[in-house]
mmCIF file of C-alpha atoms and ligand atoms in Angstrom:
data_model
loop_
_atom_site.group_PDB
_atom_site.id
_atom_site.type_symbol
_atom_site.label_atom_id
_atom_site.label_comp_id
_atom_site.label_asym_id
_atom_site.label_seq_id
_atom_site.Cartn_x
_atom_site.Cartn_y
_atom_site.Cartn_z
ATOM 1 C CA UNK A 1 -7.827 -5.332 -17.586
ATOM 2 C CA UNK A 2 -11.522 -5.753 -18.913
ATOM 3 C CA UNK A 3 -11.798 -7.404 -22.528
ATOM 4 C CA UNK A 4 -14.164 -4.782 -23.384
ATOM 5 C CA UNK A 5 -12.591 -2.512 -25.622
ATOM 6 C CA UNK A 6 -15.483 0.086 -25.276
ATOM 7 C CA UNK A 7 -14.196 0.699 -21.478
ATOM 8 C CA UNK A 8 -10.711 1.377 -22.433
ATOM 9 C CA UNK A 9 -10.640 4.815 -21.285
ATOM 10 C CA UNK A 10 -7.255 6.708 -19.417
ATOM 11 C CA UNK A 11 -9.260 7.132 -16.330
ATOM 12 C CA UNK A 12 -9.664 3.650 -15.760
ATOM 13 C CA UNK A 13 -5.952 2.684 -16.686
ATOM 14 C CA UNK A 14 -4.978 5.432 -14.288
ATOM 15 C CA UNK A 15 -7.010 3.753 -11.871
ATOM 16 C CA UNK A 16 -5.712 0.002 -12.574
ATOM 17 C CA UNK A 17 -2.117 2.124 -12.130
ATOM 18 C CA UNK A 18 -3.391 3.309 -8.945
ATOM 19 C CA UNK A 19 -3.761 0.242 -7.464
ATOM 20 C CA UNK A 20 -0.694 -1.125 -8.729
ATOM 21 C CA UNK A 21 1.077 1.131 -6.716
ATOM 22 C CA UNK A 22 -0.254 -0.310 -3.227
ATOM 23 C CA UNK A 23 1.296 -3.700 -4.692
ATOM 24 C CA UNK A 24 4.460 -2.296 -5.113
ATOM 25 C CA UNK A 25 5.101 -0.480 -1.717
ATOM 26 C CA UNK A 26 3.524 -3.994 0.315
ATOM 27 C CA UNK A 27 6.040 -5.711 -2.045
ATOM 28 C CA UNK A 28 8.835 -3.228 -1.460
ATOM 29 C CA UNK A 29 7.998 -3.269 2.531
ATOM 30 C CA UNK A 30 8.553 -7.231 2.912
ATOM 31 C CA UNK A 31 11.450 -7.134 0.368
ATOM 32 C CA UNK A 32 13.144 -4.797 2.788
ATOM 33 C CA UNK A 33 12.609 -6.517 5.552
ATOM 34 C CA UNK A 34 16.177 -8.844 4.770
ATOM 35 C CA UNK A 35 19.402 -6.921 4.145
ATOM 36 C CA UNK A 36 20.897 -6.231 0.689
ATOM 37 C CA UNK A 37 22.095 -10.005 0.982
ATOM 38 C CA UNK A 38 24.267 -9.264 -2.318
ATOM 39 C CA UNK A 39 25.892 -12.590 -2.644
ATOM 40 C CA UNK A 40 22.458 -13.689 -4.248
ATOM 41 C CA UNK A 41 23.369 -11.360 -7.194
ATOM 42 C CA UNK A 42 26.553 -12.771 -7.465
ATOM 43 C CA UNK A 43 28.079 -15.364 -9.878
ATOM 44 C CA UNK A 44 29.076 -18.456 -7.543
ATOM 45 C CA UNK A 45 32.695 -18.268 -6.401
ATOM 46 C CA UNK A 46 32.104 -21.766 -4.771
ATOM 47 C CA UNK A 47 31.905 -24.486 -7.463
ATOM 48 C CA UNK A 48 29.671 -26.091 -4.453
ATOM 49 C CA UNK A 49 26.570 -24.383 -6.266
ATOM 50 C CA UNK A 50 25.839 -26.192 -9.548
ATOM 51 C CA UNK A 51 24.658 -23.505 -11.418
ATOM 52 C CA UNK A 52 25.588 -21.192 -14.006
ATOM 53 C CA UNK A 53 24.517 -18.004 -13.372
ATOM 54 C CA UNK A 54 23.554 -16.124 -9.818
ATOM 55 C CA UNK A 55 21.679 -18.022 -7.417
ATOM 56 C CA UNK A 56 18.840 -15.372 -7.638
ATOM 57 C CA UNK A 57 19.221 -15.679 -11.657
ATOM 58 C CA UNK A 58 18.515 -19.244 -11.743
ATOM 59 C CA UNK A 59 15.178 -19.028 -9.586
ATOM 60 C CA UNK A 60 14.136 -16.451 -11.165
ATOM 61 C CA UNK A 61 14.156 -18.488 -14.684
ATOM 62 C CA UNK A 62 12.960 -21.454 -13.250
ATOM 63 C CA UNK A 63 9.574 -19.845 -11.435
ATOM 64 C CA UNK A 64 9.115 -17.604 -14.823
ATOM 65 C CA UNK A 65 9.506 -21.429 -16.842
ATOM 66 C CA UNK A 66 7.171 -22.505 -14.203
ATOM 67 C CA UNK A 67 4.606 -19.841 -14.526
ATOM 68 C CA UNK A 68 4.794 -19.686 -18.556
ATOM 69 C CA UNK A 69 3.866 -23.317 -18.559
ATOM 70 C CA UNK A 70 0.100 -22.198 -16.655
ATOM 71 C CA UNK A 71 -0.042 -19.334 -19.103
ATOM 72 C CA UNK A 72 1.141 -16.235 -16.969
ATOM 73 C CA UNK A 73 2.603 -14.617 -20.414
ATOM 74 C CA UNK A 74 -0.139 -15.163 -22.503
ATOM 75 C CA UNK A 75 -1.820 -12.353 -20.580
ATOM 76 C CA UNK A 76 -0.861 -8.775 -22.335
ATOM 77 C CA UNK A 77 0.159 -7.222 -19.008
ATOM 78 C CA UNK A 78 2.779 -9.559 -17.923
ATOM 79 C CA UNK A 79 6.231 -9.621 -19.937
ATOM 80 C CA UNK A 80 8.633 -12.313 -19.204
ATOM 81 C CA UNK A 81 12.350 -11.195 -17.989
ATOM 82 C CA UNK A 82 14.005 -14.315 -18.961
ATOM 83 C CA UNK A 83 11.752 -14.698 -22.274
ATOM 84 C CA UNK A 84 14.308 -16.716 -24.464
ATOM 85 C CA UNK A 85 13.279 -20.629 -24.774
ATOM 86 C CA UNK A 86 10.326 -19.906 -22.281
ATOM 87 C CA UNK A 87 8.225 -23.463 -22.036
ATOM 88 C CA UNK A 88 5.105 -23.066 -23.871
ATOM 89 C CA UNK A 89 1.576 -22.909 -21.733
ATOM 90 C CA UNK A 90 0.330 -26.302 -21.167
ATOM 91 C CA UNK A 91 -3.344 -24.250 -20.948
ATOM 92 C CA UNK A 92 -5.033 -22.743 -24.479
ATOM 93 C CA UNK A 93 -5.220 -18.801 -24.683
ATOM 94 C CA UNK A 94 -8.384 -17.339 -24.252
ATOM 95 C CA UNK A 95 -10.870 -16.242 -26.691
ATOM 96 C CA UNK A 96 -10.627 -12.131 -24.932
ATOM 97 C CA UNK A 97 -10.170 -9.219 -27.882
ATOM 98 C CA UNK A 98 -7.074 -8.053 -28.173
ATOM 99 C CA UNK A 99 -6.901 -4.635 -26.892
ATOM 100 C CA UNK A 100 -3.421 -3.629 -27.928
ATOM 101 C CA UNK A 101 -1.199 -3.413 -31.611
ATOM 102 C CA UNK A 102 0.350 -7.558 -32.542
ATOM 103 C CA UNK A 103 3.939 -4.715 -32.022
ATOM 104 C CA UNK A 104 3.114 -4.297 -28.536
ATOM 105 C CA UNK A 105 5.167 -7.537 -27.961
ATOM 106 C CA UNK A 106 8.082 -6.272 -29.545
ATOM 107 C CA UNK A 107 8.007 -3.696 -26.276
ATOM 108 C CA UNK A 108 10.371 -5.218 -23.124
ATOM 109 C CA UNK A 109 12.315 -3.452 -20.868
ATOM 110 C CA UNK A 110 12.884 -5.783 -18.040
ATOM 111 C CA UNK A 111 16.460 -6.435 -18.946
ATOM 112 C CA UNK A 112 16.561 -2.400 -17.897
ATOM 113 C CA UNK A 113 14.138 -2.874 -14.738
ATOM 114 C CA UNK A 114 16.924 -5.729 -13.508
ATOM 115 C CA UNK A 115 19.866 -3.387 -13.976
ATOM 116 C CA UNK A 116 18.425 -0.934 -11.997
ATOM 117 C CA UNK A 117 16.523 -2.988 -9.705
ATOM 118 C CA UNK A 118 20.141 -4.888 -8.833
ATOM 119 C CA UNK A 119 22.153 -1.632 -9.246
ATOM 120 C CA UNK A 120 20.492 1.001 -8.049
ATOM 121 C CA UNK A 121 17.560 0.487 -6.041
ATOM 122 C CA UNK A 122 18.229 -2.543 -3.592
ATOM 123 C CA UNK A 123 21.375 -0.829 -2.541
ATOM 124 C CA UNK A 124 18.994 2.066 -1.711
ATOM 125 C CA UNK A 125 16.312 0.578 -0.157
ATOM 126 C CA UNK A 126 18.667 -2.217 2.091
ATOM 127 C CA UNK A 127 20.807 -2.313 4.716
ATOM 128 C CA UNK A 128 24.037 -3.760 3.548
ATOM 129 C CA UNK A 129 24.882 -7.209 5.173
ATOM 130 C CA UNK A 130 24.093 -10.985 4.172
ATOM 131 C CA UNK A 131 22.016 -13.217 5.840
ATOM 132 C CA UNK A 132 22.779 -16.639 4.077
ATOM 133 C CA UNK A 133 19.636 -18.361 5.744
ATOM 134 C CA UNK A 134 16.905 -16.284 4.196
ATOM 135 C CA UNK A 135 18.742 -16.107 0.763
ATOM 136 C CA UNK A 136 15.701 -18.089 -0.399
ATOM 137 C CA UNK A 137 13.628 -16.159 1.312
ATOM 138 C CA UNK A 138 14.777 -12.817 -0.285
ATOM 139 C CA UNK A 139 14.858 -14.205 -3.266
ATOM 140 C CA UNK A 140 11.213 -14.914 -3.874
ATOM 141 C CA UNK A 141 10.217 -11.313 -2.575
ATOM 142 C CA UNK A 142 12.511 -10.042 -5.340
ATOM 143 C CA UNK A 143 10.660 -11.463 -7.624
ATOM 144 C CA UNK A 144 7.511 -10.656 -6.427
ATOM 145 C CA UNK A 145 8.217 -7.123 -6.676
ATOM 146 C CA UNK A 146 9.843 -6.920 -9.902
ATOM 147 C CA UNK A 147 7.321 -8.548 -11.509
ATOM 148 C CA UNK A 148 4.832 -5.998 -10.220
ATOM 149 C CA UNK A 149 6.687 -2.745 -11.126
ATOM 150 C CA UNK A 150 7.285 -4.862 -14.410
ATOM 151 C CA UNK A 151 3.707 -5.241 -14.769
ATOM 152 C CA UNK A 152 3.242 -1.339 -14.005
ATOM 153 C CA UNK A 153 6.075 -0.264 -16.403
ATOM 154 C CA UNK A 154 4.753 -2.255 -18.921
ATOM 155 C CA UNK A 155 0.918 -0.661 -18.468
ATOM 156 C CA UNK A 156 2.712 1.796 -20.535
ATOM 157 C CA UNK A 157 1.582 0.120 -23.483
ATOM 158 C CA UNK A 158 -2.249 0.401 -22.444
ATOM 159 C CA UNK A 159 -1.818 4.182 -21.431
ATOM 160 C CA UNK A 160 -0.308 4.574 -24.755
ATOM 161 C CA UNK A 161 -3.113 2.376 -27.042
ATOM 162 C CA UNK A 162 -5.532 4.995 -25.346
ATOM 163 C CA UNK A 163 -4.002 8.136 -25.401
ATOM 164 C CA UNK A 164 -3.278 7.004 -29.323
ATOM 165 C CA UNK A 165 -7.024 6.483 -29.660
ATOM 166 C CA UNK A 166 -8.264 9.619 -28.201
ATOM 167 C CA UNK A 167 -5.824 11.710 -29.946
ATOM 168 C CA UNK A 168 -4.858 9.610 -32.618
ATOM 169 C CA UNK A 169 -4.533 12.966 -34.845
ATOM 170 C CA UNK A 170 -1.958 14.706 -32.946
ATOM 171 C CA UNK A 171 -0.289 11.694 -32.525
ATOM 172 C CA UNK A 172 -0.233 9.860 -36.268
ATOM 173 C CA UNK A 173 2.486 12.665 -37.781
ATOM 174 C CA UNK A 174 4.654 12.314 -34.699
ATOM 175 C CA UNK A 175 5.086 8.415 -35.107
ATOM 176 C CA UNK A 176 5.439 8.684 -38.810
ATOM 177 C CA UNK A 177 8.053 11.194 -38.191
ATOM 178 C CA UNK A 178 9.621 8.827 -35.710
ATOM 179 C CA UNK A 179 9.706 11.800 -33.370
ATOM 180 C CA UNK A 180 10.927 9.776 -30.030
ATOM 181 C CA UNK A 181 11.191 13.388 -28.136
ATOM 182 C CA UNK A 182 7.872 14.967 -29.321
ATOM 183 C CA UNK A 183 6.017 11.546 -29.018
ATOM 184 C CA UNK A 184 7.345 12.263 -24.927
ATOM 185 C CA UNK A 185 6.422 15.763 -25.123
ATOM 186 C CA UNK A 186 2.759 14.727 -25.760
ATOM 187 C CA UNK A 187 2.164 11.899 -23.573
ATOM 188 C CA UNK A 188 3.609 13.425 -20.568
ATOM 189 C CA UNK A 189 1.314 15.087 -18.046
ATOM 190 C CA UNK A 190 3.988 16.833 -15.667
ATOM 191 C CA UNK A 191 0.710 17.832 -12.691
ATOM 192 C CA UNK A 192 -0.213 14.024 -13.111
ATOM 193 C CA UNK A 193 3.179 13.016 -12.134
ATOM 194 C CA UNK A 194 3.200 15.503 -8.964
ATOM 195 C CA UNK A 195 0.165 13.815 -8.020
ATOM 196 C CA UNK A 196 1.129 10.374 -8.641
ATOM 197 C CA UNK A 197 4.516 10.900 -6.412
ATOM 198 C CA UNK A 198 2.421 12.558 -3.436
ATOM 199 C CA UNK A 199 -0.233 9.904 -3.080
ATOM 200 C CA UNK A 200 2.664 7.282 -3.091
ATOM 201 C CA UNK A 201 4.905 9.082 -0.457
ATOM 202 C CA UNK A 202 1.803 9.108 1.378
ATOM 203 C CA UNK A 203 0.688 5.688 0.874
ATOM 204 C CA UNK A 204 4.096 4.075 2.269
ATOM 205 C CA UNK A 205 2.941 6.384 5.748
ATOM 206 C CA UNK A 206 0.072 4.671 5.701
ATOM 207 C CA UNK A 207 0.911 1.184 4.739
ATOM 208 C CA UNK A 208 4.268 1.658 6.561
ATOM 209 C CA UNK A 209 3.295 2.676 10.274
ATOM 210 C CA UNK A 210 3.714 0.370 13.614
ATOM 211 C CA UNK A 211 -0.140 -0.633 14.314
ATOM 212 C CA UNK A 212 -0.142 -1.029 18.230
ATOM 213 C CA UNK A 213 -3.008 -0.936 20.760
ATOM 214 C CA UNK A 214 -1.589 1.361 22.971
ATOM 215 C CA UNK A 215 -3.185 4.338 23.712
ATOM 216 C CA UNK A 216 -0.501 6.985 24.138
ATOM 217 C CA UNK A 217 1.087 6.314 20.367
ATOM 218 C CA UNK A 218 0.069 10.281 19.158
ATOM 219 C CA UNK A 219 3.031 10.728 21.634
ATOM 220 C CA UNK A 220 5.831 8.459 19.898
ATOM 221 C CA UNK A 221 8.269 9.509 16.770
ATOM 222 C CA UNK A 222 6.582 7.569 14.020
ATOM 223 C CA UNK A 223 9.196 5.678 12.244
ATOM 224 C CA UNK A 224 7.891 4.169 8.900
ATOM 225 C CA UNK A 225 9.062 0.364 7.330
ATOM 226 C CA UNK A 226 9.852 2.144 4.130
ATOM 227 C CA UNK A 227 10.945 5.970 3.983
ATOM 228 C CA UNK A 228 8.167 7.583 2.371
ATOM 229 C CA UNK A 229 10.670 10.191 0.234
ATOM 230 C CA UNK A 230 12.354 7.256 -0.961
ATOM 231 C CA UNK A 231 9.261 5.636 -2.376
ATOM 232 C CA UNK A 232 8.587 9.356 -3.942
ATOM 233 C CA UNK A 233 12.105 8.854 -5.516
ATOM 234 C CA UNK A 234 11.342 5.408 -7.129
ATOM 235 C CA UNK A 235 8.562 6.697 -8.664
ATOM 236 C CA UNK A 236 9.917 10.077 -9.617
ATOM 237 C CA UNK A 237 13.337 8.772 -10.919
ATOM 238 C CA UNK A 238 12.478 5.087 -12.257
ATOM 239 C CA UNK A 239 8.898 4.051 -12.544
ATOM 240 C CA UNK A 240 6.919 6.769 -14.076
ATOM 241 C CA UNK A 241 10.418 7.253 -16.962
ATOM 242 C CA UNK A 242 10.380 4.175 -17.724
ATOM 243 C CA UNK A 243 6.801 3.974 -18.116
ATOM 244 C CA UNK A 244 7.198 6.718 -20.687
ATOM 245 C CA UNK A 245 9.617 4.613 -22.421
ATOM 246 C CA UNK A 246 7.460 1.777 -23.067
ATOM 247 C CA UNK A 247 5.009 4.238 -24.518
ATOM 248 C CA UNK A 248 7.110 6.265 -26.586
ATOM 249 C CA UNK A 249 8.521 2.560 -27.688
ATOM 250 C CA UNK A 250 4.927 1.395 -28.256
ATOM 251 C CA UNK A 251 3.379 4.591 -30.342
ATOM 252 C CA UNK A 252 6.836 4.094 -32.662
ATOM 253 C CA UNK A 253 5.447 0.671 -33.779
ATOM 254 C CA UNK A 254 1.462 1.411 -33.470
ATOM 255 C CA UNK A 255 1.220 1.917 -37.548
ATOM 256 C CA UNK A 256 3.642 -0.896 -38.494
HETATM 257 O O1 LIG B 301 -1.230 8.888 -16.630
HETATM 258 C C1 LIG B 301 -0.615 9.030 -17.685
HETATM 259 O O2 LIG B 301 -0.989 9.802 -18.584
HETATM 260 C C2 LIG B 301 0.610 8.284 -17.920
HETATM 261 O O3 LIG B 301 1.147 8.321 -19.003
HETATM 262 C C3 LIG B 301 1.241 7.546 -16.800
HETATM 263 C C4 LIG B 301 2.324 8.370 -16.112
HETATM 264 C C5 LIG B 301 2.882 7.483 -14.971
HETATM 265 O O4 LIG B 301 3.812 6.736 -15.225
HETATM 266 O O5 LIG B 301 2.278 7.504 -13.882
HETATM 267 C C6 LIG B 301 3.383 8.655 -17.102
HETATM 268 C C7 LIG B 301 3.415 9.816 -17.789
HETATM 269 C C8 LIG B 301 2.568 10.972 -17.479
HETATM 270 O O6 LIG B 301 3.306 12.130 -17.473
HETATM 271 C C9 LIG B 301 1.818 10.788 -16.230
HETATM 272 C C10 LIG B 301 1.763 9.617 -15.571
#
């Protein structure tokens, strides 16, 4: 995200979500590579493991302590998951202007991306078996890939800064009236989203085929790492809503 607040404009935070979405579906293809491997979600059963929580719970924490401490969450775009008693950042903020409202902090929904993330999508996405030898393994592409559809949920806030800018008179009397529904109304460009769930089913083709060097593969069923409808689905039924609930949540606070 450029400093510059002169080049904040929706086509280029479009574009910055456009790109986002190639780092999801590589994520998404190597996460899917391992089975569900559930037991990493699990609370221990064996009092073996000296932790308190899951397995995938405590790394998570400890890279997200690791990465506060060289300053990951003092950029705007990335939002801790685990942000309670977070070591501070051992390197000094920069001196960029602040793009977005001092509120825009207030704005998480990680706890929600987890839920679903655990819940709903992994059971989707995997094949159900564990595979105790690349629990680690998994692990670390988990949390690779939620914290890019974090960071892309969370872009909310910059579509919303923007759209509150250009149009700050049709949407001033909605936030005053704390008008959650109409604020969604407004922001939410239905032949964007049709577009935005095309390119991506097509993208996971793309990024998704065998590559081989043999010359009769026009011949061959293509059969993709990541189903392409199901990649339409994430975005259709998960990303792009709760990208409208970080901007509905972060036009409610813009005049505080
Ligand atoms: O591009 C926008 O205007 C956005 O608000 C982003 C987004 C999305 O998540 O991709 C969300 C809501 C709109 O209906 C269209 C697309």
């Amino acid at each position: 995200m450029s400093s510059d607040n002169n080049k904040l404009s929706l086509d280029s935070i479009r574009d910055s979500l456009i790109r986002q979405e190639d780092t999801i579906i590589f994520n998404l293809i190597e996460r899917i590579k391992y089975p569900l491997n559930s037991t990493l979600y699990k609370q221990p059963s064996s009092s073996s493991w000296n932790i308190s929580g899951s397995l995938f719970h405590c790394l998570f924490q400890e890279t997200e302590a690791l990465q506060s401490k060289v300053g990951r969450y003092l950029s705007p775009e990335e939002n801790p998951f685990f942000p309670d008693n977070l070591p501070a950042s051992i390197i000094p903020p920069s001196k960029s202007t602040h793009i977005l409202h001092p509120a825009a902090e207030s704005v998480n929904v990680n706890e929600k991306i987890l839920d679903v993330y655990i819940k709903q999508l992994l059971p989707l996405f995997c094949t159900e078996a564990d595979e105790e030898g690349n629990f680690a393994t998994t692990a670390s592409c988990d949390i690779q890939l939620l914290q890019a559809l974090s960071r892309r949920i969370h872009y909310g806030k910059f579509v919303a800064e923007v759209k509150f800018r250009d149009c700050t008179d049709q949407y001033k009397p909605l936030i005053l009236a704390k008008d959650s529904d109409a604020l969604m109304k407004l922001l939410t460009f239905e032949a964007v989203e049709e577009m935005v769930k095309k390119r991506v089913a097509k993208k996971a083709m793309t990024f998704g085929q065998q590559v081989t060097l043999n010359i009769d593969d026009s011949t061959k069923e293509v059969k993709y790492k990541v189903d392409p409808s199901l990649v339409s689905r994430l975005y259709d039924e998960w990303i792009m809503p709760l990208t409208k609930l970080v901007e509905v949540e972060y036009l409610l606070r813009r005049l505080d």
